[in-house]
Structure formats: C-alpha cells, structure tokens
Amino acid sequence: MSSAEPGGAAARSLLERVFREEAGRLTASLVRLLGDFDLAEEMVAEAVVEALARWPSAGPPERPGAWLLTCARNKAVDRIRRESRYRDKLQQVAALPESVDREPDDRLRLIFTCCHPALDADAQVALTLRAVAGLTTAEIARAFLLPEATLAKRLTRAKQKITKAGIPYRAPEPDELTDRLQAVLRVIYLVFNEGYFTTGGEAGVRRELVDDAEWLAGLLVHALPTQPEPLGLLALIRLHSARWAARLDNRGRLVPLAEQDRSRWDTRRIRSAVALIERAAALRRPGPYQIEAAIAAVHCEAPSWHATDWPQLLTLYDMLAALDPSPVVRLSRAVAVSHIDGPATALRQVDALADSLGHYHLYHAARASLLRDLGRTDDARQADQQALKLTANPAERALLTARLQDVPARRHPS
Amino acid sequence: MKYVLLLTRGAWQEEGSEQERGEVFGRIGEWFAKHFADGTITEAQQLREPDTATTVVLEDGRSTLIDRPLLEAKEAIGGYAVIDVPDLDAALRLAAGFPMPDGKVEVRPLVER
C-alpha cells in the first residue's frame, strides 16, 4: 500500500515465483534422472544465473521449464568437459530429454529425501531450503544467523550421506507416509517458526522465510491433496502471516495480539486460510496442525481481543492437549482459562508448569500478564525481567523492555 | 547396497535372568536363520564377552596393550551382520526389527569395490 512502485514490485515477485517454481521442478527432475544432487544443483544454478540476467527485461519465456533445461544442459556439457570428476556423467546429460516430464512426484520425492529421518533436523531444514526452495547457501546462513561455512559444511555432509549411505530418492509407501509426513511438516514448521518468531536478524530476510515455508506447505498440499495436516499447516502459516503488518510497531517492537490494530490484518488471506481448514476438516482426520490453525482462526475472526470466543479456544486447546500433552500447550490453554475462570485460576495452572517451563521466556511473559491482571505489579515486573533474560529476539526484547519501563508498547496516533 | 549392522549388547545381556537371556537368544537365532535364508544377510558373527577383549594401541611405531574393549560395556558390540539390501530404508527396517529388548544397532554402509 505504501510501496512507491507497487506494479514493479509485484511483477518482480511474480517473476521470482515462476522462476523458483520452474527451477525447483527442474532440480527435482534432474536429481531423478542423474541420481546426483550436486550435479543437478550446479546445472540449475548456472541456468538460473543466465535467467536472472535475461528474464527481468524480456519477461519469462513461453515455456520457462524447457528454457531452463536447455540452458542447464548446455552449461553442464561445457562444465563436464572441463571437469574430470563429472566425466562419466557426460553421456547421461547428453541423453536428457528435450523437456523434463512434469512428473508431479519428482518434487515430492525430493522433499521426502531431504527430510529423511536418517538426517538430523538441522540438516533436513538446510537441505530442503537449498534443494527444494532453491535458496542459496548464503541466504540460508543469513536467515539462520550462521556462518556461511557452517551451513556449507552441513549441506555437503548431508548430500554426501544421501549418496554414500544409500538414502533412496523416493516418496514413502502408504504405510510409512504418516510418520514420514510428520518429519516434512516439522521441517516446514521450523522454517516458518524461524521466520516468524525466533532469534532476530533482518525483517526482510525473516519475511522471506515465512514465504518460503508457505510455498513449501503449498507444494505439499498440491502433491498430497487428501492429507489434512499439510492443509492445516498451510492455513496456520497463512493466518499468522495475515497479521504480519500489525505485529510490529513502527519502532520494530512486537505488538501483543491483544493490542494489535485488527484493521491492518489481511482479511483475504484469513478467508483463504479458513477455507483450507474447512477442506481439511472434511477429511475427518484431525491433527495438531489443523487444530493449531483452528486456534489461530478463532483469533483472526474475532472482532476484538475481548470479543474472542474463549470457550471455543478452550475446547480446541483441550483437543490439542489430548494429541500433544506438552507443557507449552498447557501454557497456551491457561491464557484461554484466564478469560473464562479468571486470572487467579489461570495463574495456578501456569505456576504448576514451573519445573518444565522455567527456562522458557513465554512462560514468564504469560505469568507477568496474569500477575498484572491481578494487580500484583511488582511480581509482574519480576516475571517480565525473567522473560527478558531468556529471549534474544529483538522485537520481543523491545516489548518486554517497554513494559518494564512502563511505556505503552504501542502509541496510538491521538 | 551392502551395510554392516553393528549390534550392541544392551542392558538385557548384563542384567536379565538366565531364562530371559535364553529366550531372547532363541528369537535372535530365528531372526538370523530367516534372513540368511532369504539372502539378506551375507555374513554374521557373535562376539565373545567384552571382558575377553584386548585393545592394541599403536603409537610412534610401538604398540601397547589395554586389557579392555574400546567402548563401555553397555555400548559394547556384541555381534555384527553384513547385509545386502536395495537401500538405506531397507537396512533401517531390518535393524529396527532386530529382536532384542533394548540396545542399539549402528547401520553403516560398506565401501564397495
């Protein structure tokens, strides 16, 4: 709305999407055809450089996938002639088809391979962002605030393990799909979480991670249309990103949900997310992501914090706790309880979680909020101080610091 | 692809009763027989107890002896099997089905020449 060149920005972002879509498909197909992650990635990377130079001025070609493949093949043949380690691949590359089949399974295979449980979670995340979402090593390192060399080493090791340990390049069989899908959903959720909630970094980089997570979840929904949990995860990501514009004030401080300007929420995104939740619900297999999405939807559809449907939230938290009886879920549930049975009851429930959540900043932030509702200002300040000690996120730190200085976190224009 | 399954002894071998151990070894014997018969296992051996082990340390062209195994008793390798399966998933499935009450199985690909 405030962008100087909305048309230009939109065109560029459309181009990026087309481009990523095609590059992602191409990488997936080439990994299948060549059986070699590194070679496939290098081929696509070279074609991508060429495309970046040409597409923005000329627009994407009519068949972007075929264009990229031809370009990648030509670049690869040149390269292979120069480098002996790829010599045995020359025939394979020369024999690549004119256009790569649109096998919908290719990217699914790729994402399941990247999220194979024999790779550790950090490696799964890095590899998925690199190979499926097409981020560069530098971009991933920046997003996770890690040295590029660390990330590069992690990726190299993961790719070598796939080849040397014989991790198969395939989508799981039906009987193992549920377990394997959990790993993929967790990786996408971690990408989203890193972009939305955690450690800091530039706002622009973090927003891109949220977009990447949404794109990955969309890919999964497209490839596995009868699985309800990917729909739930996609809806969850959309509902959170619908509130993006309202969650930071103009000084970069986090604005609590209760104080957000709801007119700045993206209602179109909220409506599309609710439709996804309904589609998932029709499949009649509830799961944690669907319930979390439903919880986010209750907040997004409430006209104000006080007019939130707290009994409905409590029901949803009970459903969630039945599937995932973790202390973090019980902490969130207590917030709903405070609006139904009052802050004293909620505080007792929160205090009971001290042993398991004492190291978690949101535990102390939630306590502070309940203590303030009870008029125990000094105790509330102490709890806020505890929370401050435990978080590195600059936006959260700014909010907690403001609370401690007794300055309103958000200034309303008179 | 060929993998070696390195089987730890697990607490059951140190702590279980004679009868329990006998039952577990019975199931392990059947497991080996089955997978030798279907061609999955190409070679397998059981190792003697860890307190029979001698470790030879090589350093500066000399060797010294230590009267114990490389690893702590609980993690000590009790045996191994060389398997030939299509991919890591098949190897992991096989390892997960090894019939011991507790313990670990390291799945390591072999260099094939």
Coordinates of C-alpha atoms in Angstrom, one line a residue:
Chain A
M1 CA 0.0 0.0 0.0
S2 CA 2.9 2.3 0.8
S3 CA 5.2 0.9 -1.9
A4 CA 6.4 3.5 -4.4
E5 CA 6.2 1.1 -7.3
P6 CA 3.7 -1.5 -6.4
G7 CA 3.4 -2.7 -10.0
G8 CA 7.2 -3.1 -10.4
A9 CA 7.5 -5.0 -7.1
A10 CA 4.5 -7.2 -7.9
A11 CA 6.0 -8.0 -11.4
R12 CA 9.3 -8.9 -9.8
S13 CA 7.8 -11.1 -7.2
L14 CA 5.7 -12.9 -9.8
L15 CA 8.8 -13.5 -11.8
E16 CA 10.6 -14.8 -8.8
R17 CA 7.7 -17.3 -8.1
V18 CA 7.6 -18.5 -11.7
F19 CA 11.3 -18.8 -11.6
R20 CA 11.5 -20.7 -8.4
E21 CA 8.7 -23.0 -9.3
E22 CA 10.5 -23.9 -12.6
A23 CA 13.9 -24.1 -11.1
G24 CA 12.6 -26.3 -8.3
R25 CA 10.8 -28.6 -10.7
L26 CA 13.9 -28.9 -12.8
T27 CA 16.2 -29.7 -9.9
A28 CA 13.8 -32.4 -8.8
S29 CA 13.6 -33.9 -12.2
L30 CA 17.4 -33.8 -12.8
V31 CA 18.1 -35.4 -9.4
R32 CA 15.8 -38.2 -10.5
L33 CA 17.4 -38.5 -14.0
L34 CA 21.1 -38.2 -13.0
G35 CA 21.0 -39.5 -9.4
D36 CA 23.4 -36.8 -8.4
F37 CA 22.3 -33.9 -6.1
D38 CA 25.4 -31.8 -6.7
L39 CA 25.5 -32.0 -10.4
A40 CA 21.7 -31.3 -10.7
E41 CA 22.1 -28.3 -8.4
E42 CA 25.1 -26.9 -10.3
M43 CA 23.3 -27.3 -13.6
V44 CA 20.3 -25.5 -12.4
A45 CA 22.3 -22.8 -10.6
E46 CA 24.1 -21.9 -13.8
A47 CA 20.9 -21.7 -15.8
V48 CA 19.4 -19.6 -13.0
V49 CA 22.3 -17.0 -13.4
E50 CA 21.5 -16.8 -17.1
A51 CA 17.8 -16.5 -16.5
L52 CA 18.3 -13.8 -13.9
A53 CA 20.2 -11.8 -16.4
R54 CA 17.6 -12.2 -19.2
W55 CA 14.1 -12.7 -17.8
P56 CA 13.6 -9.4 -15.9
S57 CA 13.9 -7.3 -19.0
A58 CA 12.5 -9.7 -21.6
G59 CA 9.9 -11.4 -19.3
P60 CA 9.9 -15.2 -18.7
P61 CA 9.9 -17.2 -21.9
E62 CA 6.8 -19.0 -23.0
R63 CA 8.0 -22.4 -21.7
P64 CA 10.2 -21.4 -18.8
G65 CA 10.9 -25.1 -17.8
A66 CA 12.1 -26.0 -21.3
W67 CA 14.2 -22.8 -21.5
L68 CA 15.9 -23.6 -18.2
L69 CA 16.5 -27.2 -19.1
T70 CA 18.1 -26.3 -22.5
C71 CA 20.3 -23.7 -20.8
A72 CA 21.2 -26.0 -18.0
R73 CA 22.1 -28.8 -20.3
N74 CA 24.4 -26.6 -22.5
K75 CA 26.1 -25.2 -19.4
A76 CA 26.5 -28.6 -17.9
V77 CA 28.1 -30.1 -21.1
D78 CA 30.7 -27.3 -21.1
R79 CA 31.4 -27.8 -17.5
I80 CA 31.7 -31.5 -17.6
R81 CA 34.2 -31.3 -20.5
R82 CA 36.4 -29.2 -18.2
E83 CA 36.0 -31.2 -15.0
S84 CA 37.1 -34.8 -14.9
R85 CA 35.1 -35.7 -11.8
Y86 CA 31.9 -35.5 -13.8
R87 CA 33.2 -37.2 -16.9
D88 CA 31.1 -40.3 -16.5
K89 CA 28.0 -38.1 -16.4
L90 CA 28.5 -36.7 -19.9
Q91 CA 26.6 -39.4 -21.7
Q92 CA 23.7 -39.1 -19.2
V93 CA 23.5 -35.4 -19.6
A94 CA 23.7 -35.6 -23.4
A95 CA 20.8 -38.1 -23.3
L96 CA 18.5 -35.9 -21.2
P97 CA 15.1 -35.5 -22.9
E98 CA 14.2 -32.2 -24.6
S99 CA 11.8 -31.3 -21.9
V100 CA 11.6 -32.8 -18.5
D101 CA 8.3 -34.6 -17.8
R102 CA 6.1 -32.8 -15.4
E103 CA 6.2 -35.7 -13.0
P104 CA 4.3 -34.3 -10.0
D105 CA 6.0 -36.9 -7.9
D106 CA 9.5 -35.5 -8.5
R107 CA 9.4 -32.7 -6.1
L108 CA 7.6 -34.8 -3.5
R109 CA 10.4 -37.4 -3.8
L110 CA 12.9 -34.6 -3.4
I111 CA 11.3 -33.1 -0.3
F112 CA 10.9 -36.5 1.3
T113 CA 14.5 -37.3 0.6
C114 CA 15.7 -34.0 2.1
C115 CA 13.6 -34.7 5.2
H116 CA 14.7 -38.3 5.6
P117 CA 14.8 -39.3 9.3
A118 CA 18.4 -40.6 8.9
L119 CA 19.4 -36.9 8.5
D120 CA 19.3 -34.8 11.6
A121 CA 16.8 -32.0 11.9
D122 CA 19.2 -29.1 11.1
A123 CA 20.4 -30.9 8.0
Q124 CA 16.8 -31.6 6.9
V125 CA 15.9 -27.9 7.1
A126 CA 19.1 -26.7 5.3
L127 CA 18.7 -29.3 2.6
T128 CA 15.0 -28.6 2.0
L129 CA 15.6 -24.8 1.7
R130 CA 18.6 -25.4 -0.6
A131 CA 17.3 -28.2 -2.9
V132 CA 13.5 -27.7 -2.8
A133 CA 13.0 -24.0 -2.2
G134 CA 16.2 -23.0 -4.2
L135 CA 17.7 -20.7 -1.6
T136 CA 21.5 -20.2 -1.9
T137 CA 23.8 -21.3 0.9
A138 CA 24.4 -17.6 1.7
E139 CA 20.7 -16.9 2.0
I140 CA 20.1 -19.9 4.4
A141 CA 23.1 -18.9 6.5
R142 CA 21.8 -15.3 6.8
A143 CA 18.3 -16.5 7.7
F144 CA 19.6 -18.7 10.5
L145 CA 22.3 -16.3 11.6
L146 CA 25.0 -18.9 11.0
P147 CA 28.4 -18.6 9.3
E148 CA 28.2 -19.5 5.7
A149 CA 31.0 -22.0 6.1
T150 CA 29.0 -23.9 8.8
L151 CA 26.0 -24.1 6.5
A152 CA 28.0 -25.2 3.5
K153 CA 29.6 -27.9 5.6
R154 CA 26.2 -29.1 6.9
L155 CA 24.8 -29.2 3.3
T156 CA 27.9 -31.1 1.9
R157 CA 27.8 -33.6 4.7
A158 CA 24.0 -34.2 4.2
K159 CA 24.3 -34.6 0.4
Q160 CA 27.2 -37.0 0.8
K161 CA 25.3 -39.0 3.3
I162 CA 22.4 -39.3 0.9
T163 CA 24.7 -40.7 -1.8
K164 CA 27.1 -42.8 0.3
A165 CA 24.6 -44.3 2.8
G166 CA 22.1 -45.1 0.0
I167 CA 19.1 -42.9 1.2
P168 CA 16.6 -43.7 -1.5
Y169 CA 15.2 -41.0 -3.8
R170 CA 11.6 -41.8 -3.5
A171 CA 8.3 -40.8 -1.8
P172 CA 7.3 -43.1 1.1
E173 CA 5.0 -46.1 0.7
P174 CA 1.4 -45.6 2.0
D175 CA 2.2 -47.5 5.3
E176 CA 5.0 -45.2 6.2
L177 CA 3.5 -41.9 4.9
T178 CA 2.1 -40.7 8.2
D179 CA 5.4 -40.9 10.0
R180 CA 7.5 -39.5 7.2
L181 CA 5.0 -36.7 6.6
Q182 CA 5.4 -35.6 10.2
A183 CA 9.1 -35.0 9.5
V184 CA 8.4 -32.9 6.4
L185 CA 5.7 -30.9 8.2
R186 CA 8.1 -30.3 11.1
V187 CA 10.8 -29.0 8.8
I188 CA 8.4 -26.6 7.1
Y189 CA 7.1 -25.5 10.5
L190 CA 10.7 -24.9 11.7
V191 CA 11.3 -22.7 8.6
F192 CA 8.1 -20.8 9.3
N193 CA 8.9 -20.5 13.0
E194 CA 12.4 -19.2 12.4
G195 CA 11.0 -16.5 10.1
Y196 CA 8.1 -15.6 12.3
F197 CA 9.1 -16.0 15.9
T198 CA 12.8 -16.6 16.7
T199 CA 16.2 -15.2 17.1
G200 CA 16.3 -11.9 15.2
G201 CA 18.0 -10.8 12.0
E202 CA 16.7 -8.5 9.3
A203 CA 13.0 -8.2 8.9
G204 CA 13.1 -8.7 5.2
V205 CA 15.1 -12.0 5.4
R206 CA 12.7 -13.3 8.0
R207 CA 9.6 -12.4 6.0
E208 CA 11.1 -14.3 3.0
L209 CA 11.5 -17.4 5.3
V210 CA 7.8 -17.2 6.1
D211 CA 7.0 -17.0 2.4
D212 CA 9.3 -20.0 1.7
A213 CA 7.5 -22.0 4.4
E214 CA 4.1 -21.1 2.8
W215 CA 5.4 -22.1 -0.6
L216 CA 6.7 -25.4 0.7
A217 CA 3.4 -26.1 2.5
G218 CA 1.5 -25.3 -0.7
L219 CA 3.6 -27.7 -2.6
L220 CA 2.8 -30.4 -0.2
V221 CA -0.9 -29.6 -0.3
H222 CA -0.8 -29.8 -4.1
A223 CA 1.1 -33.1 -4.1
L224 CA -0.9 -34.8 -1.3
P225 CA -4.4 -33.4 -1.7
T226 CA -6.1 -36.0 0.5
Q227 CA -3.8 -35.4 3.5
P228 CA -5.4 -33.0 6.0
E229 CA -2.3 -32.0 8.0
P230 CA -0.5 -30.2 5.2
L231 CA -3.7 -28.2 4.7
G232 CA -3.7 -27.4 8.4
L233 CA 0.0 -26.2 8.3
L234 CA -0.6 -24.1 5.2
A235 CA -3.6 -22.5 6.9
L236 CA -1.6 -21.9 10.1
I237 CA 1.1 -20.1 8.2
R238 CA -1.4 -18.0 6.2
L239 CA -3.2 -16.9 9.4
H240 CA 0.0 -15.8 11.1
S241 CA 1.3 -14.0 8.0
A242 CA -2.1 -12.3 7.6
R243 CA -1.3 -10.4 10.8
W244 CA 2.3 -9.6 9.8
A245 CA 1.6 -5.8 9.2
A246 CA 0.1 -5.4 12.6
R247 CA 2.5 -7.3 14.8
L248 CA 5.4 -4.9 14.8
D249 CA 5.1 -1.2 15.6
N250 CA 7.0 1.5 13.7
R251 CA 9.9 1.1 16.1
G252 CA 10.2 -2.6 15.5
R253 CA 8.6 -3.7 18.8
L254 CA 6.4 -6.7 18.9
V255 CA 2.7 -5.8 19.4
P256 CA 0.9 -8.4 21.5
L257 CA -2.2 -9.9 19.8
A258 CA -4.4 -8.2 22.4
E259 CA -3.2 -4.8 21.3
Q260 CA -2.9 -5.3 17.5
D261 CA -4.8 -3.0 15.1
R262 CA -7.1 -5.6 13.6
S263 CA -8.0 -3.3 10.6
R264 CA -4.4 -4.0 9.4
W265 CA -4.9 -7.7 9.2
D266 CA -5.1 -9.2 5.7
T267 CA -8.8 -10.4 5.5
R268 CA -8.3 -12.0 2.1
R269 CA -5.6 -14.3 3.5
I270 CA -7.7 -15.1 6.5
R271 CA -10.6 -16.1 4.4
S272 CA -8.4 -18.4 2.2
A273 CA -6.9 -20.0 5.3
V274 CA -10.4 -20.6 6.8
A275 CA -11.4 -22.3 3.6
L276 CA -8.3 -24.6 3.8
I277 CA -9.2 -25.5 7.4
E278 CA -12.7 -26.4 6.2
R279 CA -11.3 -28.5 3.4
A280 CA -9.1 -30.3 6.0
A281 CA -11.9 -30.8 8.4
A282 CA -14.0 -32.5 5.6
L283 CA -11.3 -35.2 5.5
R284 CA -12.2 -36.1 9.1
R285 CA -8.7 -36.9 10.4
P286 CA -7.9 -34.1 12.9
G287 CA -4.2 -33.5 13.8
P288 CA -2.1 -30.9 15.7
Y289 CA -1.5 -28.6 12.7
Q290 CA -5.2 -28.4 11.9
I291 CA -6.1 -27.7 15.5
E292 CA -3.4 -25.0 15.8
A293 CA -4.7 -23.5 12.6
A294 CA -8.3 -23.5 14.0
I295 CA -7.0 -21.8 17.1
A296 CA -5.3 -19.1 15.0
A297 CA -8.5 -18.7 13.0
V298 CA -10.6 -18.1 16.2
H299 CA -8.2 -15.2 16.9
C300 CA -8.2 -13.9 13.4
E301 CA -12.0 -13.9 13.1
A302 CA -12.6 -12.2 16.5
P303 CA -13.6 -8.5 16.2
S304 CA -11.5 -7.7 19.2
W305 CA -9.4 -9.3 21.9
H306 CA -12.2 -9.2 24.4
A307 CA -14.8 -10.4 22.0
T308 CA -12.7 -13.5 21.3
D309 CA -14.6 -16.8 21.5
W310 CA -12.7 -18.1 24.6
P311 CA -14.8 -21.2 25.2
Q312 CA -14.2 -22.3 21.6
L313 CA -10.5 -21.8 22.2
L314 CA -10.6 -23.8 25.4
T315 CA -12.2 -26.7 23.5
L316 CA -9.6 -26.5 20.8
Y317 CA -6.7 -26.4 23.4
D318 CA -8.2 -29.5 25.1
M319 CA -8.2 -31.3 21.7
L320 CA -4.7 -30.2 21.1
A321 CA -3.6 -31.3 24.6
A322 CA -5.1 -34.7 24.0
L323 CA -2.9 -35.2 21.0
D324 CA 0.1 -33.3 22.4
P325 CA 0.1 -33.1 26.2
S326 CA 3.2 -30.8 26.3
P327 CA 3.6 -28.1 28.9
V328 CA 3.7 -25.4 26.1
V329 CA 0.2 -26.4 25.0
R330 CA -1.0 -26.2 28.7
L331 CA 0.6 -22.8 29.0
S332 CA -1.4 -21.5 26.0
R333 CA -4.5 -23.2 27.3
A334 CA -4.1 -21.2 30.6
V335 CA -4.5 -18.0 28.7
A336 CA -7.9 -19.1 27.5
V337 CA -8.7 -20.2 31.0
S338 CA -7.9 -16.7 32.4
H339 CA -10.7 -15.2 30.2
I340 CA -13.3 -17.8 31.4
D341 CA -12.4 -18.6 35.0
G342 CA -10.3 -15.5 35.8
P343 CA -6.6 -14.8 36.1
A344 CA -6.2 -16.4 39.6
T345 CA -7.2 -19.9 38.3
A346 CA -5.1 -19.5 35.3
L347 CA -2.1 -18.4 37.3
R348 CA -2.4 -21.5 39.5
Q349 CA -2.3 -23.7 36.3
V350 CA 0.7 -21.7 34.9
D351 CA 2.6 -21.9 38.2
A352 CA 2.2 -25.7 38.1
L353 CA 4.3 -25.7 34.9
A354 CA 7.4 -24.0 36.6
D355 CA 9.5 -27.1 36.6
S356 CA 9.2 -27.9 32.9
L357 CA 9.0 -24.3 31.5
G358 CA 11.2 -22.3 33.9
H359 CA 13.7 -21.7 31.1
Y360 CA 11.1 -20.6 28.6
H361 CA 10.6 -16.8 28.2
L362 CA 6.9 -17.1 27.2
Y363 CA 6.2 -18.9 30.5
H364 CA 7.4 -15.8 32.4
A365 CA 5.7 -13.4 30.0
A366 CA 2.4 -15.2 30.4
R367 CA 2.9 -15.1 34.2
A368 CA 3.7 -11.4 34.1
S369 CA 0.5 -10.7 32.2
L370 CA -1.7 -12.7 34.6
L371 CA 0.0 -11.1 37.6
R372 CA -0.7 -7.6 36.1
D373 CA -4.3 -8.6 35.7
L374 CA -4.3 -9.5 39.4
G375 CA -2.8 -6.1 40.3
R376 CA 0.4 -7.7 41.5
T377 CA 2.6 -5.1 39.7
D378 CA 5.9 -5.9 41.4
D379 CA 5.6 -9.6 40.8
A380 CA 4.7 -8.9 37.2
R381 CA 7.8 -6.8 36.7
Q382 CA 10.0 -9.6 38.1
A383 CA 8.4 -12.1 35.7
D384 CA 9.0 -9.7 32.8
Q385 CA 12.6 -9.4 33.8
Q386 CA 12.9 -13.2 33.9
A387 CA 11.4 -13.3 30.4
L388 CA 13.8 -10.6 29.1
K389 CA 16.8 -12.6 30.4
L390 CA 15.6 -15.6 28.4
T391 CA 14.9 -14.2 24.9
A392 CA 17.3 -13.0 22.2
N393 CA 14.6 -11.9 19.8
P394 CA 15.0 -8.1 19.4
A395 CA 11.2 -7.4 18.8
E396 CA 10.3 -9.4 21.9
R397 CA 13.1 -7.7 23.9
A398 CA 11.8 -4.3 22.9
L399 CA 8.3 -5.2 24.0
L400 CA 9.4 -6.5 27.4
T401 CA 11.8 -3.5 27.9
A402 CA 8.9 -1.1 27.2
R403 CA 6.7 -3.0 29.7
L404 CA 9.4 -2.7 32.3
Q405 CA 9.8 1.0 31.7
D406 CA 6.1 1.3 31.9
V407 CA 5.9 2.9 28.5
P408 CA 2.9 1.7 26.4
A409 CA 4.2 -0.7 23.8
R410 CA 2.2 0.9 21.1
R411 CA 1.4 4.6 20.8
H412 CA -2.0 5.4 19.2
P413 CA -2.0 8.4 17.0
S414 CA -4.1 10.7 19.2
Chain B
M1 CA 24.0 -51.9 -1.3
K2 CA 26.0 -53.5 1.5
Y3 CA 25.8 -52.4 5.1
V4 CA 27.1 -53.7 8.3
L5 CA 24.8 -53.8 11.3
L6 CA 26.8 -53.3 14.5
L7 CA 24.8 -54.8 17.3
T8 CA 25.4 -53.6 20.9
R9 CA 24.9 -56.0 23.8
G10 CA 22.2 -53.9 25.6
A11 CA 21.3 -54.0 29.3
W12 CA 19.3 -57.2 28.9
Q13 CA 22.6 -59.2 28.3
E14 CA 24.1 -57.8 31.5
E15 CA 21.1 -57.7 33.8
G16 CA 18.4 -60.2 32.6
S17 CA 17.9 -63.6 34.1
E18 CA 19.4 -66.7 32.6
Q19 CA 15.9 -67.7 31.3
E20 CA 15.1 -64.3 29.8
R21 CA 18.5 -64.2 28.0
G22 CA 17.9 -67.7 26.7
E23 CA 14.5 -66.7 25.2
V24 CA 16.0 -63.6 23.6
F25 CA 18.9 -65.6 22.1
G26 CA 16.3 -68.0 20.8
R27 CA 14.5 -65.2 18.9
I28 CA 17.8 -63.7 17.7
G29 CA 18.7 -67.2 16.3
E30 CA 15.4 -67.4 14.4
W31 CA 15.9 -63.9 13.1
F32 CA 19.4 -64.7 11.7
A33 CA 18.2 -68.0 10.2
K34 CA 15.3 -66.3 8.5
H35 CA 17.4 -63.5 6.9
F36 CA 20.3 -65.9 6.0
A37 CA 17.6 -68.0 4.2
D38 CA 16.2 -65.0 2.3
G39 CA 19.6 -63.9 1.2
T40 CA 19.6 -60.5 3.1
I41 CA 22.4 -61.4 5.5
T42 CA 25.6 -62.5 3.8
E43 CA 27.7 -62.9 6.9
A44 CA 27.3 -62.6 10.7
Q45 CA 29.2 -63.3 13.8
Q46 CA 28.6 -63.2 17.5
L47 CA 31.5 -61.8 19.6
R48 CA 32.7 -63.1 23.0
E49 CA 32.0 -61.0 26.1
P50 CA 33.7 -57.6 26.2
D51 CA 35.9 -58.7 29.2
T52 CA 37.7 -61.0 26.9
A53 CA 38.8 -58.1 24.7
T54 CA 42.3 -56.7 24.4
T55 CA 42.9 -53.4 22.8
V56 CA 46.1 -52.8 20.9
V57 CA 47.2 -49.1 20.8
L58 CA 49.6 -48.1 18.1
E59 CA 51.7 -45.0 18.6
D60 CA 55.1 -43.9 17.4
G61 CA 55.8 -47.3 15.8
R62 CA 55.3 -49.1 19.1
S63 CA 52.2 -50.9 20.4
T64 CA 50.9 -51.2 24.0
L65 CA 48.1 -53.4 25.2
I66 CA 45.0 -52.5 27.2
D67 CA 43.0 -55.2 29.0
R68 CA 39.5 -53.9 28.0
P69 CA 37.3 -53.2 24.9
L70 CA 37.2 -49.9 23.1
L71 CA 33.7 -49.0 24.4
E72 CA 31.9 -49.1 27.7
A73 CA 30.2 -52.4 28.5
K74 CA 26.7 -51.1 27.8
E75 CA 27.6 -49.9 24.4
A76 CA 30.0 -52.8 23.6
I77 CA 29.5 -54.5 20.3
G78 CA 28.0 -58.0 20.8
G79 CA 28.0 -59.0 17.2
Y80 CA 27.6 -57.9 13.6
A81 CA 25.9 -58.8 10.4
V82 CA 26.7 -57.9 6.8
I83 CA 23.6 -57.3 4.8
D84 CA 22.9 -56.7 1.1
V85 CA 19.7 -54.7 0.6
P86 CA 18.4 -52.2 -2.0
D87 CA 18.8 -49.0 0.0
L88 CA 19.1 -47.4 3.5
D89 CA 15.4 -47.7 4.2
A90 CA 15.5 -51.4 3.8
A91 CA 18.6 -51.6 6.1
L92 CA 16.9 -49.4 8.7
R93 CA 13.8 -51.5 8.6
L94 CA 15.9 -54.7 9.2
A95 CA 17.8 -53.1 12.1
A96 CA 14.5 -51.9 13.7
G97 CA 13.2 -55.5 13.6
F98 CA 16.2 -57.0 15.4
P99 CA 14.5 -58.9 18.3
M100 CA 16.4 -57.6 21.4
P101 CA 14.6 -55.9 24.3
D102 CA 17.0 -52.9 24.4
G103 CA 20.2 -51.9 22.8
K104 CA 21.4 -50.1 19.7
V105 CA 22.2 -51.0 16.1
E106 CA 24.5 -48.9 14.1
V107 CA 23.9 -49.1 10.4
R108 CA 27.0 -48.3 8.4
P109 CA 27.4 -48.6 4.6
L110 CA 30.4 -50.6 3.4
V111 CA 32.8 -49.3 0.8
E112 CA 32.2 -51.5 -2.2
R113 CA 35.0 -52.1 -4.6

